[in-house]
Amino acid sequence: MAKKNILVIDDEPSIVELLSFNLKKEGYDVLKAYDAEEALKIVEDNDVDMFIVDIMLPGMDGFELVRNLRSTEKHRHTPVIFLSAKSEEFDKVLGLELGADDYITKPFSVREALARIRAIFRRIQQSVQAKEERPKKITARDLEIDTEKYEVRVRGKLVNLTPLEFELLRFLAENEGKVFSRDVLLDKLWGYDYYGDTRTVDVHIRRLRTKIEEDPSNPKYIITVRGKGYKFRDPGKED
């Protein structure tokens, strides 16, 4: 398997060197940038398999950089981990809503950071390996999930989902009617102990509802089971 190429973007050289040293020890190739403009130039000439992005960059901040990357076809689905000294709930939620796969707060444990990176790559690999075993399409009334093309359409209109949003929807739809707790969803989709941050699941569920539900406040597809978790329902079977 080819080495994964990770671009680390942080204006603190000590953080960049710490991550770079340990990532290389783990067998990854590492690119380095100290601001968003430098990162965008590197992306033009290199393939990148993951971005680790500090939020508080000089000039263009990390949020804007990720918006820029996500607007391109090449990096629409490339995994992103936000790295920041900020720990406020708002920043975490905003990062996740931009399609980030994870959020690590400084100061951080290198061991924890490496575990999260490995988990993201493992989830992607497992998704690719399981692709042939899945139904090619899942249809529920006005919703169509194409598991080969990684596309979702509602009433025939293409809906733009982040990789994690797609995997969450696909997993729930493939297990229609089954209730999954937030902890189980974290384990199944994020692939490791998320340190109890079940808020991550709620953010992705809310985002999914805004994209696929006609009325997100009264969802028909993704149902909350109070005290238990979430399940997928096909409203077409109730018509």
PDB file of C-alpha atoms in Angstrom:
ATOM      1  CA  MET A   1       0.000   0.000   0.000  1.00  0.00           C
ATOM      2  CA  ALA A   2       1.350   3.444  -0.924  1.00  0.00           C
ATOM      3  CA  LYS A   3       2.379   5.728   1.881  1.00  0.00           C
ATOM      4  CA  LYS A   4      -0.182   8.294   2.983  1.00  0.00           C
ATOM      5  CA  ASN A   5       0.814  11.911   2.457  1.00  0.00           C
ATOM      6  CA  ILE A   6      -0.233  14.239   5.301  1.00  0.00           C
ATOM      7  CA  LEU A   7      -0.037  18.038   5.085  1.00  0.00           C
ATOM      8  CA  VAL A   8       0.434  19.701   8.496  1.00  0.00           C
ATOM      9  CA  ILE A   9      -0.510  23.405   8.567  1.00  0.00           C
ATOM     10  CA  ASP A  10       0.315  25.380  11.725  1.00  0.00           C
ATOM     11  CA  ASP A  11       2.072  28.685  12.362  1.00  0.00           C
ATOM     12  CA  GLU A  12       3.886  27.206  15.384  1.00  0.00           C
ATOM     13  CA  PRO A  13       7.070  25.509  14.091  1.00  0.00           C
ATOM     14  CA  SER A  14       7.346  23.417  17.266  1.00  0.00           C
ATOM     15  CA  ILE A  15       3.901  21.879  16.637  1.00  0.00           C
ATOM     16  CA  VAL A  16       4.708  21.223  12.973  1.00  0.00           C
ATOM     17  CA  GLU A  17       8.004  19.547  13.869  1.00  0.00           C
ATOM     18  CA  LEU A  18       6.459  17.493  16.692  1.00  0.00           C
ATOM     19  CA  LEU A  19       3.752  16.112  14.416  1.00  0.00           C
ATOM     20  CA  SER A  20       6.100  15.694  11.475  1.00  0.00           C
ATOM     21  CA  PHE A  21       8.647  13.706  13.502  1.00  0.00           C
ATOM     22  CA  ASN A  22       6.053  11.341  14.954  1.00  0.00           C
ATOM     23  CA  LEU A  23       4.092  10.919  11.721  1.00  0.00           C
ATOM     24  CA  LYS A  24       7.266   9.949   9.873  1.00  0.00           C
ATOM     25  CA  LYS A  25       8.039   7.408  12.611  1.00  0.00           C
ATOM     26  CA  GLU A  26       4.595   5.919  11.911  1.00  0.00           C
ATOM     27  CA  GLY A  27       5.451   5.558   8.212  1.00  0.00           C
ATOM     28  CA  TYR A  28       3.616   8.572   6.788  1.00  0.00           C
ATOM     29  CA  ASP A  29       5.049  11.092   4.344  1.00  0.00           C
ATOM     30  CA  VAL A  30       4.698  14.648   5.651  1.00  0.00           C
ATOM     31  CA  LEU A  31       4.379  18.037   3.989  1.00  0.00           C
ATOM     32  CA  LYS A  32       4.632  21.238   6.045  1.00  0.00           C
ATOM     33  CA  ALA A  33       3.044  24.663   5.772  1.00  0.00           C
ATOM     34  CA  TYR A  34       2.965  27.599   8.185  1.00  0.00           C
ATOM     35  CA  ASP A  35       0.043  29.530   6.704  1.00  0.00           C
ATOM     36  CA  ALA A  36      -2.913  28.968   4.395  1.00  0.00           C
ATOM     37  CA  GLU A  37      -1.339  30.551   1.321  1.00  0.00           C
ATOM     38  CA  GLU A  38       1.684  28.255   1.559  1.00  0.00           C
ATOM     39  CA  ALA A  39      -0.635  25.267   2.021  1.00  0.00           C
ATOM     40  CA  LEU A  40      -2.605  26.117  -1.115  1.00  0.00           C
ATOM     41  CA  LYS A  41       0.610  26.320  -3.148  1.00  0.00           C
ATOM     42  CA  ILE A  42       1.726  22.923  -1.851  1.00  0.00           C
ATOM     43  CA  VAL A  43      -1.643  21.398  -2.768  1.00  0.00           C
ATOM     44  CA  GLU A  44      -1.243  22.552  -6.365  1.00  0.00           C
ATOM     45  CA  ASP A  45       1.868  20.398  -6.861  1.00  0.00           C
ATOM     46  CA  ASN A  46       1.331  17.478  -4.474  1.00  0.00           C
ATOM     47  CA  ASP A  47      -1.192  14.765  -3.705  1.00  0.00           C
ATOM     48  CA  VAL A  48      -2.467  15.025  -0.139  1.00  0.00           C
ATOM     49  CA  ASP A  49      -4.310  12.235   1.698  1.00  0.00           C
ATOM     50  CA  MET A  50      -5.079  14.178   4.885  1.00  0.00           C
ATOM     51  CA  PHE A  51      -4.930  17.753   6.182  1.00  0.00           C
ATOM     52  CA  ILE A  52      -4.098  18.642   9.783  1.00  0.00           C
ATOM     53  CA  VAL A  53      -5.092  22.292  10.021  1.00  0.00           C
ATOM     54  CA  ASP A  54      -4.578  24.808  12.816  1.00  0.00           C
ATOM     55  CA  ILE A  55      -7.576  27.129  13.091  1.00  0.00           C
ATOM     56  CA  MET A  56      -5.744  30.281  14.193  1.00  0.00           C
ATOM     57  CA  LEU A  57      -3.512  30.746  11.164  1.00  0.00           C
ATOM     58  CA  PRO A  58      -2.177  34.191  10.189  1.00  0.00           C
ATOM     59  CA  GLY A  59      -4.112  35.782   7.350  1.00  0.00           C
ATOM     60  CA  MET A  60      -6.608  33.232   6.039  1.00  0.00           C
ATOM     61  CA  ASP A  61      -7.682  31.155   9.044  1.00  0.00           C
ATOM     62  CA  GLY A  62      -8.093  27.387   9.104  1.00  0.00           C
ATOM     63  CA  PHE A  63     -11.850  27.490   8.626  1.00  0.00           C
ATOM     64  CA  GLU A  64     -11.523  29.551   5.453  1.00  0.00           C
ATOM     65  CA  LEU A  65      -8.711  27.341   4.195  1.00  0.00           C
ATOM     66  CA  VAL A  66     -10.870  24.232   4.567  1.00  0.00           C
ATOM     67  CA  ARG A  67     -13.793  25.965   2.833  1.00  0.00           C
ATOM     68  CA  ASN A  68     -11.394  26.690  -0.030  1.00  0.00           C
ATOM     69  CA  LEU A  69     -10.154  23.083  -0.181  1.00  0.00           C
ATOM     70  CA  ARG A  70     -13.667  21.639   0.048  1.00  0.00           C
ATOM     71  CA  SER A  71     -14.752  23.761  -2.920  1.00  0.00           C
ATOM     72  CA  THR A  72     -12.416  21.781  -5.192  1.00  0.00           C
ATOM     73  CA  GLU A  73     -13.272  18.406  -6.691  1.00  0.00           C
ATOM     74  CA  LYS A  74      -9.835  17.057  -5.801  1.00  0.00           C
ATOM     75  CA  HIS A  75     -10.188  17.622  -2.056  1.00  0.00           C
ATOM     76  CA  ARG A  76     -13.940  17.564  -1.535  1.00  0.00           C
ATOM     77  CA  HIS A  77     -13.581  14.299   0.372  1.00  0.00           C
ATOM     78  CA  THR A  78      -9.999  14.457   1.678  1.00  0.00           C
ATOM     79  CA  PRO A  79     -10.077  13.961   5.471  1.00  0.00           C
ATOM     80  CA  VAL A  80      -9.414  16.986   7.682  1.00  0.00           C
ATOM     81  CA  ILE A  81      -8.422  17.226  11.333  1.00  0.00           C
ATOM     82  CA  PHE A  82      -8.659  20.658  12.942  1.00  0.00           C
ATOM     83  CA  LEU A  83      -5.976  21.534  15.475  1.00  0.00           C
ATOM     84  CA  SER A  84      -6.447  24.487  17.806  1.00  0.00           C
ATOM     85  CA  ALA A  85      -5.865  25.893  21.285  1.00  0.00           C
ATOM     86  CA  LYS A  86      -9.528  26.792  21.302  1.00  0.00           C
ATOM     87  CA  SER A  87     -11.769  24.308  23.096  1.00  0.00           C
ATOM     88  CA  GLU A  88     -15.087  26.165  23.007  1.00  0.00           C
ATOM     89  CA  GLU A  89     -18.075  24.144  21.818  1.00  0.00           C
ATOM     90  CA  PHE A  90     -18.774  26.670  19.053  1.00  0.00           C
ATOM     91  CA  ASP A  91     -15.399  26.078  17.394  1.00  0.00           C
ATOM     92  CA  LYS A  92     -15.797  22.296  17.515  1.00  0.00           C
ATOM     93  CA  VAL A  93     -19.273  22.439  16.042  1.00  0.00           C
ATOM     94  CA  LEU A  94     -18.228  24.882  13.313  1.00  0.00           C
ATOM     95  CA  GLY A  95     -15.267  22.693  12.414  1.00  0.00           C
ATOM     96  CA  LEU A  96     -17.445  19.600  12.165  1.00  0.00           C
ATOM     97  CA  GLU A  97     -20.080  21.429  10.164  1.00  0.00           C
ATOM     98  CA  LEU A  98     -17.391  22.391   7.641  1.00  0.00           C
ATOM     99  CA  GLY A  99     -16.893  18.677   7.107  1.00  0.00           C
ATOM    100  CA  ALA A 100     -13.884  18.055   9.359  1.00  0.00           C
ATOM    101  CA  ASP A 101     -13.370  14.445  10.388  1.00  0.00           C
ATOM    102  CA  ASP A 102     -11.989  15.302  13.803  1.00  0.00           C
ATOM    103  CA  TYR A 103     -10.959  18.125  16.130  1.00  0.00           C
ATOM    104  CA  ILE A 104      -7.930  18.017  18.444  1.00  0.00           C
ATOM    105  CA  THR A 105      -7.421  20.629  21.162  1.00  0.00           C
ATOM    106  CA  LYS A 106      -3.978  21.882  22.127  1.00  0.00           C
ATOM    107  CA  PRO A 107      -2.137  20.837  24.211  1.00  0.00           C
ATOM    108  CA  PHE A 108      -2.629  17.320  22.939  1.00  0.00           C
ATOM    109  CA  SER A 109      -1.199  13.861  23.422  1.00  0.00           C
ATOM    110  CA  VAL A 110       0.842  12.715  20.412  1.00  0.00           C
ATOM    111  CA  ARG A 111      -0.360   9.180  21.064  1.00  0.00           C
ATOM    112  CA  GLU A 112      -3.978  10.320  20.936  1.00  0.00           C
ATOM    113  CA  ALA A 113      -3.397  12.327  17.754  1.00  0.00           C
ATOM    114  CA  LEU A 114      -1.806   9.335  16.025  1.00  0.00           C
ATOM    115  CA  ALA A 115      -4.683   7.099  17.130  1.00  0.00           C
ATOM    116  CA  ARG A 116      -7.192   9.475  15.584  1.00  0.00           C
ATOM    117  CA  ILE A 117      -5.237   9.689  12.334  1.00  0.00           C
ATOM    118  CA  ARG A 118      -4.982   5.902  12.090  1.00  0.00           C
ATOM    119  CA  ALA A 119      -8.693   5.550  12.839  1.00  0.00           C
ATOM    120  CA  ILE A 120      -9.674   7.883   9.994  1.00  0.00           C
ATOM    121  CA  PHE A 121      -7.510   6.061   7.452  1.00  0.00           C
ATOM    122  CA  ARG A 122      -8.789   2.703   8.748  1.00  0.00           C
ATOM    123  CA  ARG A 123     -12.399   3.813   8.361  1.00  0.00           C
ATOM    124  CA  ILE A 124     -11.746   4.915   4.772  1.00  0.00           C
ATOM    125  CA  GLN A 125     -10.025   1.629   3.940  1.00  0.00           C
ATOM    126  CA  GLN A 126     -12.807  -0.448   5.484  1.00  0.00           C
ATOM    127  CA  SER A 127     -15.368   1.529   3.534  1.00  0.00           C
ATOM    128  CA  VAL A 128     -13.546   0.809   0.266  1.00  0.00           C
ATOM    129  CA  GLN A 129     -13.177  -2.904   1.091  1.00  0.00           C
ATOM    130  CA  ALA A 130     -16.842  -3.292   2.003  1.00  0.00           C
ATOM    131  CA  LYS A 131     -18.054  -1.479  -1.086  1.00  0.00           C
ATOM    132  CA  GLU A 132     -18.563  -4.637  -3.175  1.00  0.00           C
ATOM    133  CA  GLU A 133     -20.650  -6.292  -0.446  1.00  0.00           C
ATOM    134  CA  ARG A 134     -23.141  -3.465  -0.187  1.00  0.00           C
ATOM    135  CA  PRO A 135     -26.282  -2.893  -2.216  1.00  0.00           C
ATOM    136  CA  LYS A 136     -25.461  -0.493  -5.026  1.00  0.00           C
ATOM    137  CA  LYS A 137     -28.468   1.661  -4.237  1.00  0.00           C
ATOM    138  CA  ILE A 138     -30.690   2.189  -1.235  1.00  0.00           C
ATOM    139  CA  THR A 139     -34.035   3.841  -1.894  1.00  0.00           C
ATOM    140  CA  ALA A 140     -36.475   5.166   0.683  1.00  0.00           C
ATOM    141  CA  ARG A 141     -39.387   7.123  -0.770  1.00  0.00           C
ATOM    142  CA  ASP A 142     -37.780  10.333  -2.166  1.00  0.00           C
ATOM    143  CA  LEU A 143     -34.280   9.482  -0.938  1.00  0.00           C
ATOM    144  CA  GLU A 144     -31.721   7.560  -3.021  1.00  0.00           C
ATOM    145  CA  ILE A 145     -28.282   6.551  -1.762  1.00  0.00           C
ATOM    146  CA  ASP A 146     -25.824   5.399  -4.436  1.00  0.00           C
ATOM    147  CA  THR A 147     -23.113   3.494  -2.529  1.00  0.00           C
ATOM    148  CA  GLU A 148     -20.916   3.081  -5.633  1.00  0.00           C
ATOM    149  CA  LYS A 149     -20.841   6.719  -6.686  1.00  0.00           C
ATOM    150  CA  TYR A 150     -21.061   8.055  -3.117  1.00  0.00           C
ATOM    151  CA  GLU A 151     -24.009  10.200  -4.154  1.00  0.00           C
ATOM    152  CA  VAL A 152     -27.265  11.042  -2.410  1.00  0.00           C
ATOM    153  CA  ARG A 153     -30.317  12.443  -4.143  1.00  0.00           C
ATOM    154  CA  VAL A 154     -33.522  13.788  -2.666  1.00  0.00           C
ATOM    155  CA  ARG A 155     -36.442  14.023  -5.099  1.00  0.00           C
ATOM    156  CA  GLY A 156     -33.872  13.584  -7.883  1.00  0.00           C
ATOM    157  CA  LYS A 157     -31.689  16.475  -6.739  1.00  0.00           C
ATOM    158  CA  LEU A 158     -28.061  15.785  -5.840  1.00  0.00           C
ATOM    159  CA  VAL A 159     -27.229  16.543  -2.193  1.00  0.00           C
ATOM    160  CA  ASN A 160     -23.654  17.403  -1.215  1.00  0.00           C
ATOM    161  CA  LEU A 161     -22.614  15.411   1.863  1.00  0.00           C
ATOM    162  CA  THR A 162     -19.277  15.248   3.624  1.00  0.00           C
ATOM    163  CA  PRO A 163     -17.638  11.789   3.761  1.00  0.00           C
ATOM    164  CA  LEU A 164     -18.713  11.237   7.369  1.00  0.00           C
ATOM    165  CA  GLU A 165     -22.246  12.427   6.706  1.00  0.00           C
ATOM    166  CA  PHE A 166     -22.489   9.982   3.815  1.00  0.00           C
ATOM    167  CA  GLU A 167     -21.135   7.074   5.867  1.00  0.00           C
ATOM    168  CA  LEU A 168     -23.476   7.860   8.754  1.00  0.00           C
ATOM    169  CA  LEU A 169     -26.506   7.972   6.457  1.00  0.00           C
ATOM    170  CA  ARG A 170     -25.447   4.828   4.609  1.00  0.00           C
ATOM    171  CA  PHE A 171     -24.882   2.895   7.835  1.00  0.00           C
ATOM    172  CA  LEU A 172     -28.251   3.871   9.306  1.00  0.00           C
ATOM    173  CA  ALA A 173     -30.084   3.166   6.029  1.00  0.00           C
ATOM    174  CA  GLU A 174     -28.460  -0.258   5.635  1.00  0.00           C
ATOM    175  CA  ASN A 175     -29.706  -1.075   9.133  1.00  0.00           C
ATOM    176  CA  GLU A 176     -33.195   0.315   8.698  1.00  0.00           C
ATOM    177  CA  GLY A 177     -35.279   0.178  11.849  1.00  0.00           C
ATOM    178  CA  LYS A 178     -32.398  -0.651  14.184  1.00  0.00           C
ATOM    179  CA  VAL A 179     -31.665   1.811  16.971  1.00  0.00           C
ATOM    180  CA  PHE A 180     -28.019   2.796  17.546  1.00  0.00           C
ATOM    181  CA  SER A 181     -26.735   4.693  20.546  1.00  0.00           C
ATOM    182  CA  ARG A 182     -24.340   7.600  20.066  1.00  0.00           C
ATOM    183  CA  ASP A 183     -21.501   5.547  21.554  1.00  0.00           C
ATOM    184  CA  VAL A 184     -22.097   2.699  19.104  1.00  0.00           C
ATOM    185  CA  LEU A 185     -22.203   5.110  16.162  1.00  0.00           C
ATOM    186  CA  LEU A 186     -18.919   6.650  17.298  1.00  0.00           C
ATOM    187  CA  ASP A 187     -17.346   3.212  17.480  1.00  0.00           C
ATOM    188  CA  LYS A 188     -18.734   2.052  14.121  1.00  0.00           C
ATOM    189  CA  LEU A 189     -17.990   5.198  12.118  1.00  0.00           C
ATOM    190  CA  TRP A 190     -15.159   6.984  13.885  1.00  0.00           C
ATOM    191  CA  GLY A 191     -13.478   3.722  14.803  1.00  0.00           C
ATOM    192  CA  TYR A 192     -12.136   4.399  18.286  1.00  0.00           C
ATOM    193  CA  ASP A 193     -12.961   5.707  21.751  1.00  0.00           C
ATOM    194  CA  TYR A 194     -13.984   9.297  21.126  1.00  0.00           C
ATOM    195  CA  TYR A 195     -13.545  10.190  24.792  1.00  0.00           C
ATOM    196  CA  GLY A 196     -17.279  10.517  25.340  1.00  0.00           C
ATOM    197  CA  ASP A 197     -17.700  13.367  22.860  1.00  0.00           C
ATOM    198  CA  THR A 198     -21.084  12.154  21.660  1.00  0.00           C
ATOM    199  CA  ARG A 199     -21.905  15.734  20.653  1.00  0.00           C
ATOM    200  CA  THR A 200     -20.062  14.866  17.428  1.00  0.00           C
ATOM    201  CA  VAL A 201     -22.842  12.453  16.442  1.00  0.00           C
ATOM    202  CA  ASP A 202     -25.548  15.021  17.176  1.00  0.00           C
ATOM    203  CA  VAL A 203     -23.814  17.595  14.970  1.00  0.00           C
ATOM    204  CA  HIS A 204     -23.652  15.185  12.031  1.00  0.00           C
ATOM    205  CA  ILE A 205     -27.261  14.077  12.520  1.00  0.00           C
ATOM    206  CA  ARG A 206     -28.411  17.687  12.566  1.00  0.00           C
ATOM    207  CA  ARG A 207     -26.450  18.458   9.406  1.00  0.00           C
ATOM    208  CA  LEU A 208     -27.832  15.393   7.654  1.00  0.00           C
ATOM    209  CA  ARG A 209     -31.376  16.397   8.520  1.00  0.00           C
ATOM    210  CA  THR A 210     -30.908  19.883   7.078  1.00  0.00           C
ATOM    211  CA  LYS A 211     -29.777  18.290   3.809  1.00  0.00           C
ATOM    212  CA  ILE A 212     -32.183  15.361   3.332  1.00  0.00           C
ATOM    213  CA  GLU A 213     -35.288  16.168   5.356  1.00  0.00           C
ATOM    214  CA  GLU A 214     -38.095  18.306   3.989  1.00  0.00           C
ATOM    215  CA  ASP A 215     -38.666  19.606   7.527  1.00  0.00           C
ATOM    216  CA  PRO A 216     -35.551  19.014   9.681  1.00  0.00           C
ATOM    217  CA  SER A 217     -37.495  19.815  12.860  1.00  0.00           C
ATOM    218  CA  ASN A 218     -39.924  16.996  12.010  1.00  0.00           C
ATOM    219  CA  PRO A 219     -37.661  14.357  10.416  1.00  0.00           C
ATOM    220  CA  LYS A 220     -39.101  11.460   8.430  1.00  0.00           C
ATOM    221  CA  TYR A 221     -35.906   9.509   7.707  1.00  0.00           C
ATOM    222  CA  ILE A 222     -33.552   9.879  10.676  1.00  0.00           C
ATOM    223  CA  ILE A 223     -35.522   9.410  13.856  1.00  0.00           C
ATOM    224  CA  THR A 224     -34.468  10.175  17.426  1.00  0.00           C
ATOM    225  CA  VAL A 225     -35.387   7.436  19.884  1.00  0.00           C
ATOM    226  CA  ARG A 226     -35.434   9.219  23.214  1.00  0.00           C
ATOM    227  CA  GLY A 227     -32.900   7.852  25.663  1.00  0.00           C
ATOM    228  CA  LYS A 228     -31.627   5.318  23.107  1.00  0.00           C
ATOM    229  CA  GLY A 229     -30.142   7.007  20.041  1.00  0.00           C
ATOM    230  CA  TYR A 230     -31.071   7.164  16.358  1.00  0.00           C
ATOM    231  CA  LYS A 231     -32.602   4.951  13.697  1.00  0.00           C
ATOM    232  CA  PHE A 232     -33.420   5.156   9.987  1.00  0.00           C
ATOM    233  CA  ARG A 233     -37.017   4.858   8.808  1.00  0.00           C
ATOM    234  CA  ASP A 234     -38.377   4.485   5.285  1.00  0.00           C
ATOM    235  CA  PRO A 235     -41.502   6.668   5.279  1.00  0.00           C
ATOM    236  CA  GLY A 236     -42.467   5.145   1.913  1.00  0.00           C
ATOM    237  CA  LYS A 237     -43.339   1.911   3.666  1.00  0.00           C
ATOM    238  CA  GLU A 238     -45.888   3.759   5.787  1.00  0.00           C
ATOM    239  CA  ASP A 239     -47.689   5.444   2.867  1.00  0.00           C
TER     240      ASP A 239
END
